Amino acid sequence: MRVNKILKQTLFYLVVAGIILVILTPIYFLVVISLMSDQEAYDWPTQLVPSFFNNYKLEIVDGKFLISVYSSAKKKYSTLIKTNDFEELQKFVRNKTNSTIKKGIFDIQVKKLNELISKNSEEISNLRNQIASLESKLNTVTVNLVRYKTQLEKAKKANMNNLISIINEKIIEFENEKREYEKQIKKLSERLDEIGSVKFSVSKHLFDNYVNFFRVTSDALPALFRSIQVAILTVLISLTIGGMAGYAFARYNFKGKNLLKLSVLFVRMFPGISIAMPMVIILINMGFYDKPIGLSLVYSVGQIGMTIWITASIFMGISKELEEAAMIFGTTRWGAFFKVTLPLALPGLAASAMYAFIGSWSETAQAIVLTQFNPTFPVVVYQTLVGAKGLINLTAAGGVSLALPAVIFTLIIRRYILQMWGGVKV
């Protein structure tokens, strides 16, 4: 019995952990990528944790400063830029790594580097020549290796067994030669790093992508405020109309009630984009096209049906006798509703509000059709994603910024939603 209980508990916790993992993993990666610099975002394999510092290596090659940054994914330094212009170097490094190398820090490192080079100038020169020579030989071997592998594929297709064995021997010979050159280059490079370069760390601007998103994306902040305006209006319209309809369905019986209850969900069966296109003409005639009120009216069409279903279920669960008892004690019908029924229905109204807010907040397809010069925030993020041409860290920052208001709104009303599930009492 005890073993059976342990197995059941283990299975239960595995299922819970699996659900949490499936929900949280995409969100975690989105947040991590939004905190990465361009250099980190395109390294493979992608790091699971963004770095808080950047480690740099500074050298002088051909009379110019050569700066590299350490890649945790590649386990080596990646070259950034070779220049004598400090401002150009600083700007390029800032764009690629989200770190600012201050002039004072750079001058200190240059002084250290010059002292190091003056002591080991002859050995540095020899090492560079040896590395250049080995790299030239390595390139030749690599080219031969590719050529022989191509010939091997052709020989295999032609079933030339004698030729295949000869080519295989040459490939093995070149691969051994390549490994030997790589080993020698690595050894010489390590020695060159010791006597011909300086390394230093600079803290990273962790939220640089968020700042850049709002700085380089035109109309981002006004679009954010417009989206908040649209979402609030949608919640108000949905709760006002849907809440009253839900109360009527719960309290009154009339002919065709069930058919009408089913029909309010009919609009949800149509894709939002198909409703948006005819609504363009209606909103233009009303003077609401490209305005928050027009968008909220269109969004409310879909949200009211769900609000009616949620609130009707809640009102049906609240005993009618409670209102009648309140009226016996002297209050009016409206007073009984506001003092007795409405407080008890708050969890359902909160759930409806959350549903309406999230539904309108993340809507993009309808907003693209119904706005032209005043887009909402999801449209701006979408346009950035399309126009960014692969700046995934910037678009990830936009995606997290897009999700934050919905998260904050949900946290504000969480106590009412938890009460609906039998948790915290209001």
JSON list of C-alpha atoms in Angstrom, two decimals, residues 2 22 25 33 38 64 74 108 115 118 132 193 213 221 276 295 339 355 408:
[
{"chain": "A", "resi": 2, "resn": "ARG", "atom": "CA", "xyz": [2.82, 2.39, 0.92]},
{"chain": "A", "resi": 22, "resn": "VAL", "atom": "CA", "xyz": [5.21, 23.38, -20.78]},
{"chain": "A", "resi": 25, "resn": "THR", "atom": "CA", "xyz": [9.53, 27.24, -20.82]},
{"chain": "A", "resi": 33, "resn": "ILE", "atom": "CA", "xyz": [16.37, 36.41, -25.36]},
{"chain": "A", "resi": 38, "resn": "ASP", "atom": "CA", "xyz": [23.09, 40.86, -30.59]},
{"chain": "A", "resi": 64, "resn": "LYS", "atom": "CA", "xyz": [45.18, 49.20, -35.05]},
{"chain": "A", "resi": 74, "resn": "LYS", "atom": "CA", "xyz": [31.80, 29.05, -28.61]},
{"chain": "A", "resi": 108, "resn": "ILE", "atom": "CA", "xyz": [44.12, 52.16, -18.81]},
{"chain": "A", "resi": 115, "resn": "GLU", "atom": "CA", "xyz": [53.83, 47.96, -21.65]},
{"chain": "A", "resi": 118, "resn": "SER", "atom": "CA", "xyz": [57.22, 46.63, -25.43]},
{"chain": "A", "resi": 132, "resn": "ALA", "atom": "CA", "xyz": [49.72, 33.20, -40.16]},
{"chain": "A", "resi": 193, "resn": "ASP", "atom": "CA", "xyz": [47.14, 35.94, -25.65]},
{"chain": "A", "resi": 213, "resn": "PHE", "atom": "CA", "xyz": [12.70, 49.03, -28.80]},
{"chain": "A", "resi": 221, "resn": "LEU", "atom": "CA", "xyz": [4.59, 54.66, -26.59]},
{"chain": "A", "resi": 276, "resn": "ALA", "atom": "CA", "xyz": [-13.26, 43.36, -39.26]},
{"chain": "A", "resi": 295, "resn": "LEU", "atom": "CA", "xyz": [-11.68, 49.12, -32.17]},
{"chain": "A", "resi": 339, "resn": "LYS", "atom": "CA", "xyz": [-25.64, 45.36, -2.02]},
{"chain": "A", "resi": 355, "resn": "TYR", "atom": "CA", "xyz": [-11.04, 37.44, -20.63]},
{"chain": "A", "resi": 408, "resn": "ILE", "atom": "CA", "xyz": [-0.31, 43.35, -14.37]}
]
